GROMACS .gro file of C-alpha atoms in nm:
model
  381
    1UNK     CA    1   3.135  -2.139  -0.779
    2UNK     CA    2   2.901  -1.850  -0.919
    3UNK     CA    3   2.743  -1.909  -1.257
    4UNK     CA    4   2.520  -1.667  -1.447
    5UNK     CA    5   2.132  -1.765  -1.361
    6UNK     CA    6   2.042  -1.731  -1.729
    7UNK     CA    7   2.253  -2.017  -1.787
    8UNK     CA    8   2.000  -2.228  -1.651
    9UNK     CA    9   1.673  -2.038  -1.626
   10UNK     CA   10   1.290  -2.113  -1.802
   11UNK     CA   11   1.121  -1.841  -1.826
   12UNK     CA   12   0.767  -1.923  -1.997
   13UNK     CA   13   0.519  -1.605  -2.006
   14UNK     CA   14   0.170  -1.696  -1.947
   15UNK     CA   15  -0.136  -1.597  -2.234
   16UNK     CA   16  -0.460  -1.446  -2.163
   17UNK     CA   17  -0.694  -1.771  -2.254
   18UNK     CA   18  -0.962  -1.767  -2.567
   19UNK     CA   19  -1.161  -1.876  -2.354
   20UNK     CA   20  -1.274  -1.731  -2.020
   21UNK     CA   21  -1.504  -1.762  -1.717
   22UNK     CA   22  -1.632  -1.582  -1.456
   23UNK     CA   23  -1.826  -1.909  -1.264
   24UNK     CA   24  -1.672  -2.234  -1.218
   25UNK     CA   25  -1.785  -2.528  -1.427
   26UNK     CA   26  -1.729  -2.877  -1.474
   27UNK     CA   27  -1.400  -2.909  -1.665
   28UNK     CA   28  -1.243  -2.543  -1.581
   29UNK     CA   29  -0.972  -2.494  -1.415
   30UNK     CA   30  -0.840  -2.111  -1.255
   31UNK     CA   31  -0.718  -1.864  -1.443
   32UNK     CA   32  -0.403  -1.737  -1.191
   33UNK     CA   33  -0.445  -1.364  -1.248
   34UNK     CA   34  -0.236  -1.103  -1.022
   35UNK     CA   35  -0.535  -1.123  -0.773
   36UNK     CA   36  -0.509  -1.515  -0.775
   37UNK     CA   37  -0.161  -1.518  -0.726
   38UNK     CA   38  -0.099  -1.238  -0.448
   39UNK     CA   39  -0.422  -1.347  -0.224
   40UNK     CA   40  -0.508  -1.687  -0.337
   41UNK     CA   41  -0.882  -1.554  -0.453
   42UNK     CA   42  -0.988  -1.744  -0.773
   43UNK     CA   43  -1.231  -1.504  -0.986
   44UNK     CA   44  -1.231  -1.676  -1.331
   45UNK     CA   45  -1.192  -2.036  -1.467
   46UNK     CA   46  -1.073  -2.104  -1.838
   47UNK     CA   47  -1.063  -2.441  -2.043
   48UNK     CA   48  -0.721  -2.396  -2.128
   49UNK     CA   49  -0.712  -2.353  -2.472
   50UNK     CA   50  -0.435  -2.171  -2.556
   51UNK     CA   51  -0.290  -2.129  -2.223
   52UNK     CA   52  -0.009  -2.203  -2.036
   53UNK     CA   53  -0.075  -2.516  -1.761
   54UNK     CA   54   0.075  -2.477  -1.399
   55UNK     CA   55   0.038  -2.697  -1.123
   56UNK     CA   56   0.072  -2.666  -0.735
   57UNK     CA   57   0.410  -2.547  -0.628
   58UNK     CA   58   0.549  -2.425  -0.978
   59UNK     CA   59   0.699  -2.084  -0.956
   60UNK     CA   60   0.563  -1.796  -1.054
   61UNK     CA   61   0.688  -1.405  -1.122
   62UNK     CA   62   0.488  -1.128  -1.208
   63UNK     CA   63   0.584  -0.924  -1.541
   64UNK     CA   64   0.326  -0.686  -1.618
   65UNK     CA   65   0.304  -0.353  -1.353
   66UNK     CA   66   0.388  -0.239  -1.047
   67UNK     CA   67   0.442  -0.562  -0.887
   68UNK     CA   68   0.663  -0.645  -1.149
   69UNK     CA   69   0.911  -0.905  -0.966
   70UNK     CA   70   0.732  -1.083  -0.733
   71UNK     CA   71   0.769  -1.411  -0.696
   72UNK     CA   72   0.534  -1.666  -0.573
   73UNK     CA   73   0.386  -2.045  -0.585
   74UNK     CA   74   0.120  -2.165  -0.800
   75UNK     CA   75  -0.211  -2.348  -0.745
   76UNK     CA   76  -0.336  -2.585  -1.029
   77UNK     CA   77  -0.435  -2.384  -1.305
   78UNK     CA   78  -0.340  -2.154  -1.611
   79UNK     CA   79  -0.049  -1.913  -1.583
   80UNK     CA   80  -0.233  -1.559  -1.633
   81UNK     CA   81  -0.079  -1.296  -1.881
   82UNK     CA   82   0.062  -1.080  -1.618
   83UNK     CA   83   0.283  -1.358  -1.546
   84UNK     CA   84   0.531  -1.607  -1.615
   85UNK     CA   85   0.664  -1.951  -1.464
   86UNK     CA   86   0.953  -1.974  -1.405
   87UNK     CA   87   1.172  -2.299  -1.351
   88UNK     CA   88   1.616  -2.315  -1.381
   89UNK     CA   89   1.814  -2.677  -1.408
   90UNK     CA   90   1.924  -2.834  -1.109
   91UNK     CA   91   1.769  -2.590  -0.874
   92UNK     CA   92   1.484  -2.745  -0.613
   93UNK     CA   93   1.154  -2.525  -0.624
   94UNK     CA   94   1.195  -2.376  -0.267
   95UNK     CA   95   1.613  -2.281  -0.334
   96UNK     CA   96   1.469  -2.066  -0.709
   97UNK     CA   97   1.180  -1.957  -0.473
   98UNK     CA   98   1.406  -1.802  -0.223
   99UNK     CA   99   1.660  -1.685  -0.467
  100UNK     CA  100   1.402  -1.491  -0.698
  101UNK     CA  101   1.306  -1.314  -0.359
  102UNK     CA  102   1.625  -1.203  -0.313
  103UNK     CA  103   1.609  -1.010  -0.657
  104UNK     CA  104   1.276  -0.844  -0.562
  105UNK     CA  105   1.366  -0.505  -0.495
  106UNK     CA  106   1.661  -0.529  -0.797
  107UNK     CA  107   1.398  -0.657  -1.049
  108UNK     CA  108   1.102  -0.422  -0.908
  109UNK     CA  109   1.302  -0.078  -0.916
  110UNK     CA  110   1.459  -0.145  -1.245
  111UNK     CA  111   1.176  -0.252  -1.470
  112UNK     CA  112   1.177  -0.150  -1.842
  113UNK     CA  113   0.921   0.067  -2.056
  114UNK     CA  114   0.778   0.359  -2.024
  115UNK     CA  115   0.397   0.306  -1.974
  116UNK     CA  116   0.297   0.012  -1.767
  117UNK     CA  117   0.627  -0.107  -1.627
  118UNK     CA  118   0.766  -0.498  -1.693
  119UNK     CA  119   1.003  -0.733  -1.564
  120UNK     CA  120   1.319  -0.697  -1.742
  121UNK     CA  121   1.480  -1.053  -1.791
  122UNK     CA  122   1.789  -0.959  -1.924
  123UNK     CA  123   1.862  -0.827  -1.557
  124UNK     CA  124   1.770  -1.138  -1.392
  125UNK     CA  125   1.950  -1.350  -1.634
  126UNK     CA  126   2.298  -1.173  -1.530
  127UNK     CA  127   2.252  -1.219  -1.150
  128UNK     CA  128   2.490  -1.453  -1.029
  129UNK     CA  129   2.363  -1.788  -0.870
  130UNK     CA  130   2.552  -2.023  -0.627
  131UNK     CA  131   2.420  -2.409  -0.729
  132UNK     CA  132   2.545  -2.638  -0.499
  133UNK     CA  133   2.399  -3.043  -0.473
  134UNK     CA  134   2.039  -3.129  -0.396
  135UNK     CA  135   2.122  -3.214  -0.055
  136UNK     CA  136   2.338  -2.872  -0.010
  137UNK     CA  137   2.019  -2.688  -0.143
  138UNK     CA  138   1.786  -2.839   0.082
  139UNK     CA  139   1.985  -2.737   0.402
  140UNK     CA  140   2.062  -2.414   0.258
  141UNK     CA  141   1.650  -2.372   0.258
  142UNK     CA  142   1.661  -2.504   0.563
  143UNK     CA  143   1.872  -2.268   0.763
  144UNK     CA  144   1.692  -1.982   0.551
  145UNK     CA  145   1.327  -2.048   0.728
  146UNK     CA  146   1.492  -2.115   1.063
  147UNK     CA  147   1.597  -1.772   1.042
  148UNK     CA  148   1.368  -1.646   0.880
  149UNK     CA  149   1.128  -1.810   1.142
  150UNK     CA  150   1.335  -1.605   1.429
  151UNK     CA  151   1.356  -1.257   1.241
  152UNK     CA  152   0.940  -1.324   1.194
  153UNK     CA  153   0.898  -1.368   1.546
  154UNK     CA  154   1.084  -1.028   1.653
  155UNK     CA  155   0.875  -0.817   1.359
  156UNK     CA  156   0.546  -0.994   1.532
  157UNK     CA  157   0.671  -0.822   1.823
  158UNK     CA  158   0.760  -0.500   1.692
  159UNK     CA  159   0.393  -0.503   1.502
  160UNK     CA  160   0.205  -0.551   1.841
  161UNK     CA  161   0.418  -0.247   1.968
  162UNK     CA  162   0.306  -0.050   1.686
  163UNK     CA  163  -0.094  -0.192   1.756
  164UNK     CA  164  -0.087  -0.087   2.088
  165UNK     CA  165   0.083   0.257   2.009
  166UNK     CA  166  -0.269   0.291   1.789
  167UNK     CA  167  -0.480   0.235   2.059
  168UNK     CA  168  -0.288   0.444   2.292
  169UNK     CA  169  -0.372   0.717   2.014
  170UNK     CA  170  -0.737   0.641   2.013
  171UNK     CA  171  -0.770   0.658   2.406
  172UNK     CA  172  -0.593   0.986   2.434
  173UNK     CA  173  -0.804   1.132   2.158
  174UNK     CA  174  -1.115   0.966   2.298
  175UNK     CA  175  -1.080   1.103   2.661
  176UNK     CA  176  -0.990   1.458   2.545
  177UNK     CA  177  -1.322   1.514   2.273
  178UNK     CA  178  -1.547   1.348   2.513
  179UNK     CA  179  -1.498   1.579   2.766
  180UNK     CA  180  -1.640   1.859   2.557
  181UNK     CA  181  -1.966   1.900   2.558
  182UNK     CA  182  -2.084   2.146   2.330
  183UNK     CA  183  -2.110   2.057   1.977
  184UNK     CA  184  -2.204   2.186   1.639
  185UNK     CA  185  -2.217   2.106   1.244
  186UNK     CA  186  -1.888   2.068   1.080
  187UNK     CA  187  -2.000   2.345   0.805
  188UNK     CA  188  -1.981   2.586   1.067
  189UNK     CA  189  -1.664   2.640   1.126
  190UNK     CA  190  -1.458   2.479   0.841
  191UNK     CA  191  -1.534   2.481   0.394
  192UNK     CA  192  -1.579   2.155   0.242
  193UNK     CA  193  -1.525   2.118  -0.068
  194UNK     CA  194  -1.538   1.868  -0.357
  195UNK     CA  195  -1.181   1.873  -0.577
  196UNK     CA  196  -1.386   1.697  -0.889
  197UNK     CA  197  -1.745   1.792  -0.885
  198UNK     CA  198  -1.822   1.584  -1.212
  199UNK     CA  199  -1.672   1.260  -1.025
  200UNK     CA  200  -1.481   1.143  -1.321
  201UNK     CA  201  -1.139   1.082  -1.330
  202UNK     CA  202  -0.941   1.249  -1.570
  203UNK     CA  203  -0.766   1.058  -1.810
  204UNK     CA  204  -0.377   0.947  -1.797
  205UNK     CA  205  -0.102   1.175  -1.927
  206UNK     CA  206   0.241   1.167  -1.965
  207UNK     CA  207   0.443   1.368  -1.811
  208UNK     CA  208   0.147   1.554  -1.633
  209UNK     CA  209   0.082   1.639  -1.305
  210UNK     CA  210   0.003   1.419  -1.022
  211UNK     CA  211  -0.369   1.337  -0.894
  212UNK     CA  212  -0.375   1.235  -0.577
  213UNK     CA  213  -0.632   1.040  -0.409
  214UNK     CA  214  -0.594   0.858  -0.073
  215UNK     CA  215  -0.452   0.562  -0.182
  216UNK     CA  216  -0.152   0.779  -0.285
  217UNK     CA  217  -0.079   0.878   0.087
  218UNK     CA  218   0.133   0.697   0.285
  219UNK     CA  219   0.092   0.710   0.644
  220UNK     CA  220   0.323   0.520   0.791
  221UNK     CA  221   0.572   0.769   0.674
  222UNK     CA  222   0.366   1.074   0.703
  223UNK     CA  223   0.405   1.166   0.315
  224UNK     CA  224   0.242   1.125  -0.052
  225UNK     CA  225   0.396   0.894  -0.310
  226UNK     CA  226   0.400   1.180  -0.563
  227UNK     CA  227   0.629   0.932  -0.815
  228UNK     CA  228   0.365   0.663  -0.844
  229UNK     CA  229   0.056   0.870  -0.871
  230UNK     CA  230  -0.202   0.892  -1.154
  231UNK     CA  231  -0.063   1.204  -1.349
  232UNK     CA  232  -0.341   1.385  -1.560
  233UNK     CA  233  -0.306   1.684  -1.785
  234UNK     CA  234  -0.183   2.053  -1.596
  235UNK     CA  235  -0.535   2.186  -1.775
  236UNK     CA  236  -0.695   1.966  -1.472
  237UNK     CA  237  -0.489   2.179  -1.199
  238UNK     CA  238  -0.601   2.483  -1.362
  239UNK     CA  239  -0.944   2.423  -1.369
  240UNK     CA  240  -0.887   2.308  -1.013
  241UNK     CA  241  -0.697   2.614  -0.917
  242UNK     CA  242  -1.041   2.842  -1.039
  243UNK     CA  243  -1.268   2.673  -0.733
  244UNK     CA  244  -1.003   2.634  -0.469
  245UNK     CA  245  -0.662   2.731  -0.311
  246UNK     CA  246  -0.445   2.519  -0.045
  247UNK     CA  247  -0.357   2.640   0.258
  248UNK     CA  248  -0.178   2.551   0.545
  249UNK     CA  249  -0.401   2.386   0.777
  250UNK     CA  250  -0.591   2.211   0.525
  251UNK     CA  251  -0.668   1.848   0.531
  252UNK     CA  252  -0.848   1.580   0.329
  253UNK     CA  253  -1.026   1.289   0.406
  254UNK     CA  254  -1.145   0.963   0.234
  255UNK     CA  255  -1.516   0.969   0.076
  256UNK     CA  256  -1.498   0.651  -0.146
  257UNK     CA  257  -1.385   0.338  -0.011
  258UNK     CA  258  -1.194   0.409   0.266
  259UNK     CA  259  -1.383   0.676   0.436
  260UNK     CA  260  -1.215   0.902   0.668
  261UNK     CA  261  -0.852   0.885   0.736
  262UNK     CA  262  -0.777   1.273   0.731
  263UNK     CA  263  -0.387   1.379   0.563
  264UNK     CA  264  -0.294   1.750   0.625
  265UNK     CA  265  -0.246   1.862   0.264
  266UNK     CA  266   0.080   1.951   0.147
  267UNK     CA  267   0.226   2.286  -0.026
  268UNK     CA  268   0.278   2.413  -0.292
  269UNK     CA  269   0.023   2.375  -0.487
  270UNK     CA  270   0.145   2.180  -0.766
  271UNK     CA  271  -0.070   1.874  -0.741
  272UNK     CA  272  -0.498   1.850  -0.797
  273UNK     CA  273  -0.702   1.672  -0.564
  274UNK     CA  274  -0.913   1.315  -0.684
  275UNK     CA  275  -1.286   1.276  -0.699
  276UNK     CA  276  -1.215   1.026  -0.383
  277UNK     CA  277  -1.144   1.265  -0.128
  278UNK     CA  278  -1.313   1.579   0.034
  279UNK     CA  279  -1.126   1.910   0.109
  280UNK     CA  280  -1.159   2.020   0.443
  281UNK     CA  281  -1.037   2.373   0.519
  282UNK     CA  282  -1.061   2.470   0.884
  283UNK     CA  283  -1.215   2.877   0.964
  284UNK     CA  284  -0.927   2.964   1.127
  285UNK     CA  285  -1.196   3.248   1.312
  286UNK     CA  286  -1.355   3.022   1.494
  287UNK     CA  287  -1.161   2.661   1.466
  288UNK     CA  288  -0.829   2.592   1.570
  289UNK     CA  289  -0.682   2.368   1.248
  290UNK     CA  290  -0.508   2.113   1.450
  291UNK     CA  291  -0.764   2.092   1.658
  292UNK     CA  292  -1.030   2.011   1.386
  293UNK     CA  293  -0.784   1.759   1.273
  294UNK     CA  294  -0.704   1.549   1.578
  295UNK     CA  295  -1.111   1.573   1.617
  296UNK     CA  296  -1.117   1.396   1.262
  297UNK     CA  297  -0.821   1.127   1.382
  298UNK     CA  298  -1.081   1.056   1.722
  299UNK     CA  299  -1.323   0.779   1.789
  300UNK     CA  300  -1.596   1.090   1.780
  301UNK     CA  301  -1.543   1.141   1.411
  302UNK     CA  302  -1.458   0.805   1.307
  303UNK     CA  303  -1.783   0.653   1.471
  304UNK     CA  304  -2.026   0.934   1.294
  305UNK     CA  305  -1.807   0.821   0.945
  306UNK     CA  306  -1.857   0.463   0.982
  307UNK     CA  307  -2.233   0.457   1.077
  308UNK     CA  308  -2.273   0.691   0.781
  309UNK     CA  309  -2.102   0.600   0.504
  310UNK     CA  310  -2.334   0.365   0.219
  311UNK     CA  311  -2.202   0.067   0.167
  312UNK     CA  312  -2.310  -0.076  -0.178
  313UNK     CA  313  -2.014  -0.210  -0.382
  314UNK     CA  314  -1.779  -0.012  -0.200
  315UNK     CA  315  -1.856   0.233   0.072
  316UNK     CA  316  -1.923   0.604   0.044
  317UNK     CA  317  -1.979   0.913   0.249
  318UNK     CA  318  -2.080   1.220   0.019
  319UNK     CA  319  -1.987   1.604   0.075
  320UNK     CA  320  -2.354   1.676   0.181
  321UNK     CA  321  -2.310   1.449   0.515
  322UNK     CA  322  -1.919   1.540   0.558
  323UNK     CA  323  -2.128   1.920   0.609
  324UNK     CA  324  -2.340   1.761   0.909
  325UNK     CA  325  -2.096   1.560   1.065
  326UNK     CA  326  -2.146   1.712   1.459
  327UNK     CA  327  -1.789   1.891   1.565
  328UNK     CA  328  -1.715   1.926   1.980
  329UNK     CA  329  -1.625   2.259   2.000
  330UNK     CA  330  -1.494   2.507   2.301
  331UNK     CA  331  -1.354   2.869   2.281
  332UNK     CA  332  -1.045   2.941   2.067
  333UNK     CA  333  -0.821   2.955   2.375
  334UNK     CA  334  -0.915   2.607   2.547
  335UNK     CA  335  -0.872   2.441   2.162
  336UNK     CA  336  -0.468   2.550   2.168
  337UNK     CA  337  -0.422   2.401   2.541
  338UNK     CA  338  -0.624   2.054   2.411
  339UNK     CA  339  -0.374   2.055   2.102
  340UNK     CA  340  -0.092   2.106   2.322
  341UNK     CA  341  -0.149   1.863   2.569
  342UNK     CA  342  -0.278   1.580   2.303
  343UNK     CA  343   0.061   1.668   2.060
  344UNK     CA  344   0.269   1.607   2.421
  345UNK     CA  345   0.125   1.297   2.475
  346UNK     CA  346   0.141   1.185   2.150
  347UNK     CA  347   0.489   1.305   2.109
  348UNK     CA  348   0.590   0.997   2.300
  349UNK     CA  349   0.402   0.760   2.067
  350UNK     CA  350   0.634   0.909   1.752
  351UNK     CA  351   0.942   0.876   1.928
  352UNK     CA  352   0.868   0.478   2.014
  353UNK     CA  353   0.673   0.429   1.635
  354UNK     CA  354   1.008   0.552   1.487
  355UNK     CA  355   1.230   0.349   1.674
  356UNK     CA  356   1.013   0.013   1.592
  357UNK     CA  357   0.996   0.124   1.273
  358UNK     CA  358   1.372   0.160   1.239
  359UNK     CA  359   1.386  -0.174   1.368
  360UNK     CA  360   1.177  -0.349   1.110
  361UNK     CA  361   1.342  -0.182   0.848
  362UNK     CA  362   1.632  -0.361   0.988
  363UNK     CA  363   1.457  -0.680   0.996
  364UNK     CA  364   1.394  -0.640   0.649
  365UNK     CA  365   1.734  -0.574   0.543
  366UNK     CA  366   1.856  -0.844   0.758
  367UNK     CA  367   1.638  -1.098   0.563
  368UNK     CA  368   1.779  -0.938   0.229
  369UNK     CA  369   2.145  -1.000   0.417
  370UNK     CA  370   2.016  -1.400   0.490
  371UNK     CA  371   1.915  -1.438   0.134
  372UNK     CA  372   2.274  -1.258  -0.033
  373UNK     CA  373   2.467  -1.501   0.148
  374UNK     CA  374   2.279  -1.799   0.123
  375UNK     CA  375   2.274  -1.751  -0.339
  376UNK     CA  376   2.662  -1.696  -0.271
  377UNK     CA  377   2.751  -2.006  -0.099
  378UNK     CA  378   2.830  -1.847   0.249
  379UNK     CA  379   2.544  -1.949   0.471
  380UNK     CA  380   2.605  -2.281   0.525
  381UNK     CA  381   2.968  -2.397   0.429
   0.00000   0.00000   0.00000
């Protein structure tokens, strides 16, 4: 039968310790932050006081932001504030592991508050929980990894489909620019220009408009996450509005961090630009847009990006070298035939990237499928 989970859950939130440490030292143990918990990297040690103990294979969900949800296993240590352990009565470790993964996406898209988004317990309390014996648990968990070992095999597949279709890319891209042998600086034939001169980000406001950086860009699906973007006051578009105006064609690239990585810009205008990016706005005169752009996506851009960007804590590559970066360029006419014949080449890579990804997105929904059944007592009966 189904019970309510709250009937049986722990929840305990972890507390940010009195006492904390960047280096280990004798008697410490790690503080399991979100960074801790997500990639296993330790980057400060408390004495405990005050804190909440957990210890190797204790389950842990994250309450505090936009991971708010995930679920994961502990290492010995002190719960951080950002999350909570979790434990539920009669339920073995790896069958609440599994079954708080099968909430993910229910616990992740419904979060509560208005600010930095949490977990909202009340929703996982009500989910409905099939507890069968020990023994019944155990080869429930069982047949979940043997299938989940299969469906990982077939996206390890589809993944080296999708590598290869990235080198394909780069090989098309590579013998088409290096064919051309005339070159010149990239401030010749397209405007750069710097969205936020002063470098410092604007400060959070509700309700404002978004400010979008690369890491707001997703790539995969060829589109910006305008939801979960940094939104800053409309005063911030204005001001951006007086030094520069979109246009079709347009494209920025990464200058901070990740360097490069050009995204045609999207219209209207309704968005301003971060301090992380450079504006690059092709002279349609003399430059072919697409052209410039699939120049930027080559190994003949990428190369000149990588060997110049700084890297001190993070890497850079400033407006003044994005202006020198050397451009292959031919007459107007010979630019449209290149960016016909590398958009019919590459034409075939979209068609087999969408159908893998389709495919993956099934794998992922089959897992979700594995995980209903098996927390409703009809995966192994």
């Amino acid at each position: 039968s189904l019970i309510e989970f709250g009937t049986i859950m722990n929840l305990t939130k972890g507390k940010k310790p009195k006492n904390q440490f960047g280096e280990y030292k004798a008697g410490l143990m790690p503080y399991v932050d979100i960074k801790a918990f997500e990639t296993g990297r330790i980057e400060s040690y408390t004495d405990g006081e005050k804190c909440l103990p957990c210890k190797e294979g204790d389950i842990l969900i994250v309450c505090d932001g936009s991971r708010s949800g995930l679920v994961g296993k502990a290492l010995n240590g002190y719960v951080g504030s950002t999350l909570a352990k979790i434990s539920a009565e009669g339920l073995t470790q790896d069958y609440l592991y599994y079954f708080l993964q099968g909430q993910y996406a229910l616990l992740n898209t419904k979060k509560k508050g208005t600010g930095t988004p949490h977990l909202n317990p009340e929703l996982l309390r009500k989910q409905l929980i099939y507890v069968p014996s020990i023994e019944m648990q155990q080869r429930i968990v069982f047949r979940i990894e043997e299938l989940f070992s299969e469906l990982d095999k077939g996206v390890e597949t589809l993944q080296t489909i999708k590598g290869q279709l990235a080198v394909y890319q780069q090989t098309v891209l590579k013998n088409i620019f290096e064919n051309i042998v005339d070159t010149t600086r990239l401030d010749t034939v397209a405007f750069m220009i710097d969205p936020q001169p002063s470098h410092r980000t604007p400060p959070e406001a509700v309700d404002g408009i978004s400010y979008i950086g690369i890491g707001d860009i997703d790539y995969a699906a060829n589109r910006i996450d305008f939801a979960s973007s940094r939104k800053v006051s409309p005063d911030v578009l204005k001001e951006h509005l007086l030094r520069y105006t979109l246009h079709d064609g347009d494209f920025v690239m990464g200058k901070i961090g990740t360097i490069g990585n050009p995204f045609r810009v999207v219209l209207p205008q309704d968005y301003a630009l971060s301090a992380n990016v450079i504006l690059i706005q092709p002279n349609k005169q003399v430059i072919d847009p697409n052209y410039l752009f699939w120049q930027f996506c080559s190994p003949y851009i990428t190369e000149q990006l990588s060997k110049g960007s700084v890297a001190t804590s993070q890497p850079a590559f400033g407006i003044k070298k994005a202006r020198a970066l050397s451009i292959r360029i031919c007459p107007m006419e010979s630019q449209a035939k290149i960016v016909e014949e590398i958009e019919s080449r590459l034409s075939v890579c979209d068609s087999i990237e969408k159908t893998v990804d389709t495919a993956l997105a099934q794998a992922e929904a089959m897992r979700q499928s594995i995980l209903k059944k098996a927390f409703e007592g009809e995966l192994c009966k």
